[in-house]
XYZ file of C-alpha atoms in Angstrom:
725
model
C 84.849 -99.468 -156.897
C 81.072 -99.769 -156.656
C 79.125 -97.744 -154.076
C 75.681 -98.443 -152.786
C 73.066 -95.735 -153.385
C 69.704 -95.548 -151.806
C 66.572 -95.982 -153.855
C 67.510 -94.110 -156.942
C 70.444 -93.974 -159.242
C 71.267 -92.922 -162.849
C 72.081 -95.815 -164.983
C 72.668 -94.210 -168.487
C 70.086 -93.695 -171.193
C 67.114 -95.737 -172.380
C 64.611 -95.126 -175.190
C 66.031 -91.502 -175.993
C 66.064 -90.291 -172.355
C 69.422 -89.275 -171.040
C 68.880 -90.703 -167.753
C 66.619 -93.399 -166.345
C 66.316 -93.501 -162.742
C 65.319 -96.870 -161.377
C 63.313 -97.441 -158.210
C 63.659 -100.549 -156.147
C 61.404 -100.901 -152.853
C 63.027 -101.804 -149.592
C 66.425 -102.345 -151.130
C 69.674 -100.886 -152.060
C 71.415 -101.428 -155.369
C 74.907 -100.600 -157.031
C 75.560 -98.310 -159.964
C 78.933 -97.691 -161.671
C 80.610 -94.842 -160.108
C 83.202 -92.801 -162.009
C 85.915 -95.029 -160.714
C 84.097 -98.271 -161.621
C 85.854 -100.140 -164.670
C 84.171 -103.390 -164.431
C 81.415 -102.682 -167.000
C 84.160 -101.621 -169.566
C 86.776 -103.552 -171.277
C 90.048 -103.227 -170.061
C 91.401 -101.255 -173.229
C 88.513 -98.822 -172.927
C 88.853 -98.300 -169.261
C 92.635 -97.936 -169.793
C 91.892 -95.348 -172.602
C 89.485 -93.264 -170.318
C 92.205 -93.318 -167.438
C 95.036 -91.956 -169.518
C 92.887 -89.280 -170.983
C 91.947 -88.370 -167.444
C 88.173 -88.654 -168.262
C 87.274 -89.576 -164.593
C 88.723 -86.019 -163.448
C 86.617 -84.373 -166.028
C 83.458 -86.358 -164.743
C 84.323 -85.090 -161.197
C 84.902 -81.582 -162.257
C 81.441 -81.445 -164.213
C 79.701 -83.342 -161.299
C 80.912 -80.630 -158.846
C 78.645 -78.169 -160.454
C 75.472 -80.326 -159.627
C 73.785 -78.976 -156.364
C 72.641 -82.249 -154.658
C 74.469 -85.422 -153.772
C 72.030 -87.505 -155.822
C 72.727 -85.078 -158.857
C 76.564 -85.379 -158.507
C 76.389 -89.089 -158.238
C 74.123 -89.432 -161.254
C 76.243 -87.053 -163.324
C 79.213 -89.063 -162.738
C 77.415 -92.378 -163.652
C 75.987 -90.729 -166.811
C 79.233 -89.211 -168.004
C 81.464 -92.212 -167.122
C 79.211 -94.777 -168.958
C 79.652 -93.118 -172.478
C 77.174 -95.526 -173.757
C 74.864 -93.033 -175.497
C 73.369 -93.633 -178.941
C 73.625 -90.816 -181.516
C 70.326 -89.884 -180.909
C 70.694 -89.754 -177.141
C 73.700 -87.556 -177.582
C 71.580 -85.164 -179.561
C 69.017 -85.126 -176.805
C 71.615 -84.462 -174.036
C 73.087 -81.482 -175.938
C 69.436 -80.083 -176.453
C 68.833 -80.299 -172.718
C 72.089 -78.715 -171.915
C 71.426 -75.728 -174.512
C 67.927 -75.393 -173.184
C 69.259 -75.041 -169.667
C 71.711 -72.390 -170.858
C 68.747 -70.550 -172.512
C 66.708 -70.683 -169.308
C 69.732 -69.285 -167.370
C 70.031 -66.512 -169.717
C 66.332 -65.773 -169.558
C 66.782 -64.666 -165.886
C 63.317 -65.827 -164.827
C 64.270 -69.454 -164.291
C 65.994 -71.030 -161.254
C 67.280 -74.631 -161.868
C 69.533 -74.378 -158.730
C 68.414 -77.119 -156.364
C 70.651 -76.200 -153.458
C 67.619 -75.722 -151.119
C 66.257 -79.116 -151.925
C 67.569 -82.136 -150.040
C 66.704 -84.774 -152.688
C 68.238 -87.597 -150.372
C 65.638 -86.756 -147.800
C 62.786 -86.758 -150.385
C 64.124 -90.252 -151.415
C 63.982 -91.330 -147.876
C 60.358 -89.895 -147.719
C 59.275 -91.931 -150.608
C 60.912 -95.115 -149.245
C 59.152 -94.605 -145.957
C 55.796 -93.820 -147.584
C 56.144 -96.960 -149.746
C 56.529 -99.156 -146.441
C 53.657 -97.370 -144.957
C 55.880 -95.743 -142.309
C 55.394 -92.251 -141.100
C 57.650 -89.484 -142.508
C 59.596 -87.437 -139.979
C 59.315 -83.672 -140.081
C 62.591 -83.006 -141.984
C 61.614 -85.512 -144.862
C 58.178 -83.696 -145.098
C 59.859 -80.201 -145.350
C 62.314 -81.735 -147.983
C 59.398 -82.816 -150.098
C 57.700 -79.499 -149.609
C 60.798 -77.703 -151.023
C 60.810 -80.310 -153.937
C 57.170 -79.547 -154.700
C 57.651 -75.609 -154.367
C 60.705 -75.930 -156.705
C 58.681 -77.741 -159.390
C 55.838 -75.328 -158.966
C 57.891 -72.244 -159.442
C 59.398 -73.929 -162.585
C 56.036 -74.331 -163.928
C 54.950 -70.871 -163.195
C 58.130 -69.478 -164.635
C 57.561 -71.542 -167.910
C 54.084 -70.445 -168.198
C 55.028 -66.792 -167.786
C 57.680 -67.085 -170.373
C 55.171 -68.836 -172.801
C 52.680 -66.047 -172.084
C 55.300 -63.441 -172.944
C 56.033 -65.398 -176.126
C 54.900 -68.841 -177.060
C 57.976 -69.634 -179.015
C 59.839 -70.023 -175.704
C 58.296 -73.468 -175.412
C 60.023 -74.714 -178.427
C 63.148 -72.749 -177.407
C 63.324 -74.429 -173.992
C 62.564 -78.087 -175.426
C 63.144 -80.658 -174.239
C 63.024 -79.086 -170.582
C 59.754 -77.469 -171.309
C 58.200 -80.809 -171.903
C 59.794 -82.469 -168.885
C 58.625 -79.676 -166.633
C 54.879 -79.398 -168.136
C 54.477 -83.115 -167.438
C 54.944 -82.916 -163.761
C 51.980 -82.945 -161.453
C 51.902 -80.862 -158.150
C 49.232 -81.343 -155.764
C 48.642 -78.107 -154.042
C 46.909 -79.610 -151.121
C 49.821 -81.648 -150.188
C 51.937 -78.226 -149.957
C 49.133 -76.586 -147.941
C 48.925 -79.335 -145.626
C 52.734 -79.567 -145.029
C 52.843 -75.772 -144.448
C 49.848 -75.900 -141.995
C 51.117 -78.795 -139.756
C 55.120 -78.235 -139.908
C 57.190 -75.322 -139.063
C 60.021 -73.857 -141.043
C 62.600 -75.440 -138.419
C 61.394 -78.752 -139.046
C 59.034 -79.149 -135.926
C 55.425 -80.124 -135.896
C 53.146 -77.096 -135.080
C 51.052 -76.966 -131.898
C 48.093 -76.295 -134.165
C 48.640 -79.321 -136.062
C 46.283 -81.253 -133.766
C 44.279 -80.602 -130.558
C 45.736 -83.625 -128.872
C 49.343 -82.334 -129.703
C 48.509 -79.002 -128.351
C 46.979 -80.423 -125.158
C 50.013 -82.800 -124.651
C 52.454 -79.935 -125.292
C 50.664 -77.641 -122.813
C 50.718 -80.322 -120.172
C 54.670 -81.011 -120.743
C 55.212 -77.137 -120.331
C 53.081 -77.034 -117.173
C 54.883 -79.973 -115.562
C 58.410 -78.513 -116.470
C 57.430 -75.301 -115.012
C 56.363 -76.951 -111.711
C 59.713 -79.056 -111.696
C 61.753 -75.972 -112.157
C 60.019 -74.178 -109.195
C 60.255 -77.318 -107.082
C 64.089 -77.453 -107.865
C 64.524 -73.894 -107.270
C 62.900 -74.255 -103.754
C 64.891 -77.237 -102.839
C 68.296 -75.736 -103.681
C 67.398 -72.418 -102.038
C 66.726 -74.490 -98.801
C 70.065 -75.942 -98.888
C 72.130 -73.453 -96.707
C 75.607 -74.915 -97.066
C 75.761 -76.477 -100.590
C 73.220 -74.309 -102.519
C 76.125 -72.617 -104.555
C 77.185 -75.963 -105.671
C 74.010 -77.371 -106.713
C 72.199 -77.106 -110.278
C 69.030 -78.530 -111.694
C 69.503 -80.720 -114.755
C 67.757 -83.267 -116.889
C 69.002 -86.701 -116.921
C 67.411 -89.320 -119.026
C 64.365 -86.982 -119.360
C 64.058 -86.872 -115.608
C 64.812 -83.672 -113.698
C 67.320 -83.953 -110.997
C 69.601 -81.953 -108.812
C 73.483 -82.348 -109.422
C 75.819 -81.389 -106.486
C 79.588 -80.780 -106.710
C 80.151 -82.676 -103.561
C 79.107 -85.992 -102.036
C 77.960 -84.438 -98.897
C 74.462 -85.312 -97.642
C 71.698 -83.115 -98.699
C 68.629 -81.721 -96.658
C 66.139 -83.179 -98.976
C 65.411 -86.940 -99.394
C 65.928 -88.390 -103.025
C 67.026 -91.357 -105.168
C 70.730 -91.174 -105.655
C 71.509 -91.796 -109.370
C 75.263 -91.111 -109.432
C 77.963 -90.463 -107.072
C 81.758 -90.074 -107.195
C 83.316 -86.622 -107.544
C 79.726 -85.305 -107.301
C 76.330 -86.713 -106.893
C 73.002 -86.696 -109.021
C 69.845 -87.102 -106.932
C 66.290 -87.131 -108.107
C 64.293 -85.694 -105.207
C 61.331 -87.932 -104.039
C 59.114 -84.902 -104.298
C 60.006 -84.611 -108.038
C 59.305 -88.455 -108.719
C 55.593 -88.068 -109.289
C 55.953 -85.040 -111.392
C 58.849 -86.572 -113.590
C 56.542 -89.728 -114.073
C 53.760 -87.439 -115.135
C 56.226 -85.593 -117.504
C 57.469 -88.694 -119.259
C 53.936 -89.787 -119.797
C 53.146 -86.290 -121.149
C 56.192 -86.560 -123.507
C 54.879 -89.887 -124.748
C 51.613 -88.328 -125.593
C 53.389 -85.469 -127.513
C 55.423 -88.059 -129.533
C 52.316 -90.224 -130.231
C 50.365 -86.815 -131.331
C 53.241 -85.761 -133.625
C 53.513 -89.422 -135.200
C 49.591 -89.253 -135.693
C 50.133 -85.892 -137.589
C 53.141 -87.149 -139.640
C 51.125 -90.398 -140.377
C 48.173 -88.126 -141.646
C 50.654 -86.336 -143.953
C 52.186 -89.754 -145.182
C 48.656 -91.046 -145.974
C 48.007 -87.976 -148.077
C 51.422 -88.204 -149.693
C 50.684 -91.939 -150.368
C 47.893 -90.941 -152.863
C 50.107 -89.029 -155.006
C 53.340 -91.111 -154.454
C 53.958 -91.931 -158.261
C 53.578 -88.220 -159.233
C 56.067 -87.299 -156.369
C 58.426 -90.096 -157.370
C 58.340 -88.730 -161.153
C 59.206 -85.260 -159.688
C 62.236 -86.729 -157.847
C 63.402 -88.424 -160.899
C 62.965 -85.290 -162.863
C 64.694 -83.190 -160.206
C 67.790 -85.489 -160.243
C 67.856 -85.287 -164.082
C 67.545 -81.373 -163.987
C 70.452 -81.319 -161.397
C 72.490 -83.351 -163.974
C 71.616 -80.899 -166.834
C 72.244 -77.927 -164.532
C 75.556 -79.235 -163.777
C 76.462 -79.738 -167.670
C 75.039 -76.052 -168.203
C 76.920 -74.251 -165.583
C 80.070 -76.042 -166.407
C 79.786 -74.780 -170.001
C 78.951 -71.272 -168.655
C 81.678 -71.349 -166.225
C 84.386 -72.301 -168.841
C 82.874 -70.683 -171.990
C 81.784 -73.856 -173.811
C 80.285 -74.047 -177.198
C 77.493 -76.070 -178.581
C 79.141 -78.900 -180.842
C 77.597 -79.712 -183.958
C 77.827 -83.473 -183.875
C 77.118 -85.860 -186.928
C 77.235 -89.457 -188.005
C 80.268 -89.647 -190.284
C 78.159 -91.567 -192.762
C 75.784 -88.808 -192.770
C 78.225 -85.972 -192.785
C 76.291 -84.183 -195.807
C 72.922 -85.210 -194.534
C 70.294 -83.789 -192.023
C 71.624 -85.308 -188.820
C 73.808 -82.493 -187.697
C 73.026 -81.561 -184.301
C 71.612 -77.801 -184.233
C 70.912 -75.874 -180.991
C 67.572 -74.266 -180.782
C 67.880 -70.508 -181.804
C 67.759 -67.961 -179.135
C 66.461 -64.505 -179.843
C 69.391 -63.006 -177.940
C 71.668 -65.246 -180.276
C 73.564 -66.683 -177.266
C 73.427 -70.170 -178.362
C 73.472 -69.713 -182.223
C 76.376 -71.565 -183.774
C 77.171 -71.134 -187.533
C 77.706 -74.106 -189.671
C 81.363 -74.735 -190.266
C 82.554 -75.619 -193.730
C 81.610 -79.100 -194.818
C 84.965 -80.095 -196.003
C 86.000 -80.572 -192.252
C 85.344 -83.863 -190.543
C 86.906 -82.304 -187.226
C 86.488 -78.687 -186.881
C 87.615 -77.433 -183.467
C 88.986 -73.768 -183.630
C 90.831 -72.498 -180.544
C 90.224 -75.738 -178.363
C 91.313 -75.806 -174.755
C 92.387 -78.716 -172.559
C 89.402 -78.589 -170.092
C 91.518 -79.804 -167.173
C 94.431 -77.447 -167.872
C 92.160 -74.511 -168.158
C 90.632 -75.710 -164.672
C 94.015 -75.883 -163.363
C 95.055 -72.514 -164.410
C 91.867 -70.831 -163.053
C 92.327 -72.483 -159.666
C 95.953 -71.328 -159.463
C 95.070 -67.884 -160.524
C 92.172 -67.817 -158.022
C 94.489 -69.129 -155.352
C 97.028 -66.446 -156.271
C 94.561 -63.631 -156.081
C 93.212 -64.822 -152.750
C 96.758 -64.746 -151.483
C 97.344 -61.149 -152.644
C 93.901 -60.052 -150.844
C 94.891 -61.736 -147.734
C 98.332 -60.073 -147.856
C 96.771 -56.620 -148.500
C 94.467 -57.223 -145.471
C 97.331 -58.210 -143.294
C 99.221 -55.012 -144.285
C 96.149 -52.880 -143.518
C 95.809 -54.736 -140.058
C 99.444 -54.069 -139.134
C 99.355 -50.381 -140.328
C 96.225 -49.945 -138.035
C 97.957 -51.560 -135.151
C 101.262 -49.289 -135.841
C 103.577 -52.071 -135.969
C 107.246 -51.308 -136.565
C 108.464 -50.463 -140.051
C 110.717 -53.511 -140.370
C 107.735 -55.907 -140.250
C 105.679 -53.406 -142.536
C 108.487 -53.694 -145.028
C 108.470 -57.481 -144.927
C 104.611 -57.708 -145.500
C 105.064 -55.172 -148.604
C 107.714 -57.239 -150.047
C 105.704 -60.303 -149.794
C 102.716 -58.690 -151.406
C 104.851 -57.603 -154.254
C 105.889 -61.096 -154.797
C 102.251 -62.417 -154.741
C 101.212 -59.694 -157.243
C 103.914 -60.795 -159.674
C 102.713 -64.419 -159.349
C 99.106 -63.215 -160.307
C 100.661 -61.177 -163.290
C 102.498 -64.085 -164.347
C 99.617 -66.361 -164.469
C 97.418 -63.784 -166.044
C 99.946 -63.321 -168.795
C 100.558 -67.128 -169.381
C 97.094 -68.763 -169.807
C 96.791 -71.922 -171.436
C 97.329 -71.897 -175.333
C 94.334 -72.981 -177.372
C 94.842 -75.010 -180.454
C 93.200 -75.533 -183.732
C 92.021 -78.710 -185.001
C 91.072 -78.667 -188.875
C 90.955 -82.304 -189.930
C 89.503 -82.809 -193.618
C 87.131 -85.488 -194.513
C 89.505 -87.388 -196.556
C 91.914 -87.629 -193.648
C 92.042 -91.048 -192.055
C 95.387 -90.761 -190.187
C 96.862 -87.623 -188.735
C 100.555 -87.728 -188.032
C 101.874 -84.992 -185.468
C 105.473 -84.413 -184.911
C 107.464 -82.052 -182.685
C 109.898 -81.809 -179.823
C 109.430 -83.338 -176.430
C 107.309 -80.999 -174.163
C 105.842 -79.329 -177.377
C 102.364 -80.044 -176.428
C 101.800 -83.264 -178.822
C 100.138 -85.251 -175.893
C 98.177 -82.525 -174.759
C 96.691 -82.187 -178.179
C 95.863 -85.830 -178.204
C 94.156 -85.548 -175.002
C 92.275 -82.292 -175.955
C 90.817 -83.892 -179.045
C 89.825 -87.076 -177.195
C 88.218 -85.096 -174.417
C 86.266 -82.935 -176.761
C 84.798 -85.842 -178.716
C 83.862 -87.640 -175.352
C 82.322 -84.096 -174.185
C 80.245 -83.849 -177.204
C 79.050 -87.374 -176.943
C 78.036 -87.035 -173.155
C 75.885 -83.723 -173.843
C 78.613 -81.326 -172.790
C 79.579 -78.185 -174.628
C 83.157 -78.385 -175.901
C 85.843 -75.714 -174.894
C 86.424 -74.023 -178.221
C 85.213 -71.090 -180.156
C 82.030 -70.869 -182.033
C 81.338 -73.382 -185.126
C 82.829 -76.396 -183.490
C 82.133 -79.526 -185.461
C 82.580 -82.998 -184.073
C 81.931 -86.509 -185.373
C 80.073 -88.821 -183.015
C 82.316 -91.692 -182.128
C 81.085 -94.847 -180.690
C 84.451 -95.230 -178.705
C 87.607 -93.277 -178.100
C 90.615 -95.329 -177.655
C 93.975 -94.199 -176.492
C 97.373 -95.383 -175.975
C 99.354 -92.444 -174.201
C 102.113 -92.436 -171.545
C 104.861 -94.610 -170.384
C 102.580 -97.399 -169.083
C 104.150 -100.761 -168.072
C 102.153 -103.940 -167.141
C 103.962 -105.286 -164.207
C 101.382 -107.980 -163.427
C 102.173 -109.431 -166.911
C 105.741 -108.682 -166.743
C 105.635 -106.794 -170.006
C 108.141 -104.160 -171.025
C 107.064 -100.539 -171.828
C 107.353 -101.394 -175.543
C 105.456 -104.835 -174.953
C 102.775 -103.124 -173.058
C 102.129 -100.513 -175.839
C 102.090 -102.922 -178.473
C 99.447 -105.172 -176.436
C 97.404 -101.943 -176.038
C 97.391 -100.969 -179.509
C 96.556 -104.589 -180.629
C 93.530 -104.730 -178.448
C 92.634 -101.252 -179.750
C 92.855 -102.296 -183.300
C 90.733 -105.450 -182.587
C 87.872 -103.331 -180.763
C 87.827 -100.179 -182.761
C 85.198 -99.785 -185.578
C 84.652 -97.575 -188.455
C 83.165 -95.006 -186.125
C 86.011 -94.903 -183.431
C 88.633 -92.495 -182.679
C 91.954 -93.802 -181.905
C 94.961 -91.663 -180.382
C 98.342 -92.958 -180.399
C 101.283 -91.371 -178.404
C 104.746 -91.698 -179.689
C 103.880 -94.850 -181.938
C 106.861 -97.096 -182.588
C 108.955 -95.705 -179.631
C 110.626 -97.691 -177.076
C 112.513 -99.948 -179.307
C 115.320 -99.701 -182.076
C 114.391 -96.663 -183.943
C 114.453 -98.302 -187.326
C 112.355 -101.151 -186.443
C 110.254 -98.680 -184.309
C 109.666 -96.608 -187.528
C 108.807 -99.527 -189.695
C 106.326 -101.069 -187.171
C 104.800 -97.435 -186.637
C 104.376 -97.179 -190.474
C 102.781 -100.478 -190.728
C 100.404 -99.868 -187.846
C 99.345 -96.437 -189.301
C 98.717 -98.021 -192.748
C 96.583 -100.795 -191.294
C 94.584 -98.162 -189.387
C 94.166 -96.188 -192.511
C 92.931 -99.139 -194.476
C 90.577 -100.857 -192.150
C 90.785 -99.267 -188.814
C 89.009 -96.436 -186.932
C 87.182 -93.523 -188.536
C 90.184 -91.176 -187.405
C 93.500 -91.986 -186.002
C 95.802 -89.325 -184.661
C 99.357 -90.362 -183.856
C 102.340 -88.410 -182.507
C 105.825 -89.462 -183.216
C 109.563 -88.684 -183.469
C 110.176 -90.843 -186.480
C 110.732 -88.884 -189.419
C 109.900 -91.882 -191.807
C 106.230 -91.517 -190.723
C 105.994 -87.961 -192.186
C 106.426 -89.516 -195.729
C 103.229 -91.359 -195.429
C 101.229 -88.486 -196.607
C 103.114 -88.241 -199.814
C 102.168 -91.731 -200.940
C 98.634 -92.197 -199.274
C 95.854 -89.412 -199.447
C 94.413 -90.929 -196.276
C 97.292 -89.564 -194.317
C 98.010 -85.858 -193.174
C 100.765 -84.024 -191.539
C 101.078 -81.619 -188.728
C 103.734 -80.458 -186.337
C 103.916 -78.456 -183.117
C 105.539 -75.129 -183.755
C 108.899 -74.313 -182.103
C 110.410 -70.880 -181.352
C 113.911 -71.277 -182.222
C 114.993 -67.820 -181.155
C 113.700 -68.235 -177.531
C 114.221 -72.076 -177.374
C 110.730 -73.024 -176.382
C 107.741 -74.601 -177.922
C 104.913 -72.312 -178.853
C 102.053 -75.124 -178.261
C 100.634 -74.170 -181.584
C 99.955 -76.677 -184.380
C 101.042 -75.920 -188.056
C 98.892 -78.083 -190.329
C 100.057 -79.696 -193.454
C 103.594 -79.263 -192.384
C 105.779 -82.165 -191.171
C 107.990 -81.229 -188.167
C 111.833 -81.219 -188.508
C 114.705 -82.103 -186.236
C 115.773 -79.101 -184.037
C 118.376 -80.971 -182.001
C 121.591 -79.885 -183.947
C 120.388 -76.214 -184.235
C 119.552 -76.000 -180.627
C 122.811 -77.612 -179.674
C 124.763 -75.010 -181.654
C 122.706 -72.172 -180.195
C 123.601 -73.629 -176.584
C 127.412 -73.326 -177.435
C 128.236 -76.907 -178.110
C 131.694 -76.926 -179.992
C 131.426 -76.260 -183.499
C 133.575 -79.343 -184.528
C 130.985 -81.615 -182.737
C 128.060 -79.795 -184.357
C 129.774 -79.880 -187.828
C 130.426 -83.506 -187.241
C 126.783 -84.117 -186.377
C 125.649 -82.603 -189.318
C 127.796 -84.753 -191.638
C 126.719 -87.884 -189.789
C 123.128 -86.658 -190.240
C 123.542 -86.365 -193.880
C 123.122 -83.840 -196.484
C 119.884 -85.333 -197.867
C 118.222 -85.123 -194.473
C 119.696 -81.491 -194.177
C 118.125 -80.538 -197.474
C 114.763 -82.040 -196.210
C 114.950 -79.837 -193.207
C 115.651 -76.777 -195.252
C 112.619 -77.543 -197.483
C 110.605 -78.100 -194.307
C 111.827 -74.795 -192.878
C 110.719 -72.975 -196.011
C 107.309 -74.610 -195.696
C 107.148 -73.429 -192.142
C 108.138 -69.934 -193.064
C 105.656 -69.976 -196.026
C 102.903 -71.365 -193.508
C 103.538 -68.551 -190.917
C 103.390 -65.926 -193.696
C 100.377 -67.378 -194.875
C 98.909 -67.460 -191.549
C 99.747 -63.603 -190.988
C 98.174 -62.919 -194.194
C 94.989 -64.703 -193.100
C 95.050 -62.915 -189.773
C 95.532 -59.635 -191.543
C 92.707 -60.266 -193.972
C 90.530 -61.181 -191.188
C 91.157 -58.046 -189.535
C 90.407 -56.014 -192.669
C 87.374 -58.138 -193.180
C 86.072 -57.404 -189.704
C 86.912 -53.574 -190.207
C 85.047 -53.605 -193.614
C 82.022 -55.333 -192.019
C 82.139 -52.931 -189.232
C 82.296 -49.962 -191.705
C 79.488 -51.544 -193.684
C 77.328 -51.695 -190.601
C 78.029 -47.983 -189.916
C 77.161 -47.061 -193.534
C 73.858 -48.980 -193.309
C 73.010 -47.279 -189.777
C 74.026 -43.876 -191.314
C 71.766 -44.492 -194.427
C 68.884 -45.598 -192.129
C 69.249 -42.372 -190.154
C 69.500 -40.211 -193.233
C 66.359 -41.835 -194.549
C 64.598 -41.481 -191.198
C 65.732 -37.770 -191.202
C 64.451 -37.215 -194.662
C 61.166 -38.683 -193.869
C 60.868 -36.657 -190.706
C 61.817 -33.500 -192.644
C 59.070 -34.222 -195.363
C 56.558 -34.845 -192.596
C 57.565 -31.555 -190.917
C 57.297 -29.487 -194.178
C 53.900 -31.179 -195.058
C 52.731 -30.402 -191.452
C 53.928 -26.695 -191.889
C 52.424 -26.276 -195.220
C 49.077 -27.864 -193.898
C 49.095 -25.470 -190.818
C 49.696 -22.528 -193.092
C 47.188 -23.596 -195.490
C 44.677 -23.958 -192.533
C 45.598 -20.388 -191.275
C 45.216 -18.936 -194.728
C 41.876 -20.484 -195.360
C 40.578 -19.435 -191.931
C 41.743 -15.886 -192.845
C 40.022 -15.911 -196.105
C 36.907 -17.254 -194.868
C 36.920 -14.412 -192.024
C 37.520 -11.876 -195.001
C 34.648 -13.320 -196.884
C 32.233 -13.102 -194.070
C 33.350 -9.387 -193.449
C 32.971 -8.436 -197.139
C 29.497 -10.120 -197.331
C 28.119 -8.756 -194.008
C 25.081 -6.051 -194.672
C 25.295 -3.036 -192.560
C 22.209 -2.532 -190.341
């Protein structure tokens, strides 16, 4: 749905800027939220929905510190309308924010600044209306935030001028802002920290407030005197303010000893004593004078602000943008994201690779992956699964702490042993849950797709992780395009896709009376018509939902069509064995399968590259105790040829596993050799330093000995040449 937002809203990227904040005076306007699909084609919005991109947008936006920042972050991420150059800039912004965070002297956290109130202040100033005190304090907080950022940047540049380049483009954004110190001083002089106008703000205000305090003191004294004079009902009477006028409330309707105006009666009465009427009238007038004096002070502040309104407005736009960047950066830091090297597919060997600015502490450096890969994503996590696991683990640990605290409380209260035992058993169970979660984190997957591959076919058992793999790679592509770090190890290399299309899940179009199979075909047909040579297409269980032979034939034809003239890269999962053979007749195809642990009868959720999956149903049935006659008959029906193919696949899997083990072992030895090499270099350096020190020491000792010898020789010469008197 669309939601109204006041005055400012992020609406995508224009002219290389990752967000443009549009201002409209005296009006509200609408911007697409994370749930607004109207600006996208139906097939694109369906693709984002099945990939759960809206959930990821919400997750990232939750790291923003202001309501306007969260709203703008959702809008910018959901739009996915960035050009390649805009994606580069977004990534550079995210990287610069991470560098600032690691520098320790910068604070991009806008929690203390109420940008919505600043927005309201600008709106009032544009209309010529006086700000209220809270709006002025919010504006003060924004100006102080910008000033602190500029001072931190100047200090860093003074320490090392290279930091300006390291923090680009944020350094440019920050230095371009203008802060008028006189506005800061004025607001501090006239408004207190609690948001009230100070007495010292004007002489008229001080005089009016003094008058209010004097009148209130007189009224309190009068009320106390009248209540004390009531001998019978004094205990049930109390002075109170009703509509700004001081009265006496009585718990009964009995007549009082003083004359007054009856304002309310029933279970009790509220009376304004006649003696208090003139004072109450004066108090009302004095309060009106206070309100006018406060308004005059705030109008003075408003007039001062109006002279710098454009600069203040620019500061607000930049603050919203910085909050968006802060959200992307802190999300990456929280989940261990990696700066992705993005590139245009046609410039894969050219200079348009996105490179992070190099940090002296090497925290953001990313080595260039091998050029033969078009998609290089080692140890990639599905961001939503990782988030879900962390939340469950956090909840489980919190439950353990709560249970432990409850046990300590009961022990301190010396409760009976039976209750204590129950609490300890519960704690043990909770601790087991924590250990189980710690020992079963989400499994990362490796994506190594070569340049020549146009279609990747992934096979494997149900619940083996095929769909998760599709979603992981789709989300990674969109994250890189949106300026987010991807959740993988170093050296990630991701093509820039103009759009990510997906057909995933058992979706039915009830409104169009379409079956599951028909719904998938319609979605795939629309994907094929809208995808370009820069698109990523993800197809789950292609050809499923109909007769297996027809489904396999249709699946083969669809994938061959995508390979010929479709998207840049198509990744499809399937159970159809016929689709595995496409690789051997077309170099544009590649096979991969989800590994299955037959000993434990469960998937490992790891991808085996270059290996087609094989059927495990008959072997699993045999392991599960299905009668041998049924198993043997199934093997005969399955066919000797198919069995031989499965044997070849098994040999390939075994070879692949051994090869991976050898690679792992070689990497281990390579790491050890590098470590030994580093130690040898350090030892050689120490030996060289020690030798130099020894030589200097010997030279110093020889020099000192020579000096002593010369001194002794001079003394002896003087003694021998001395003539006795």
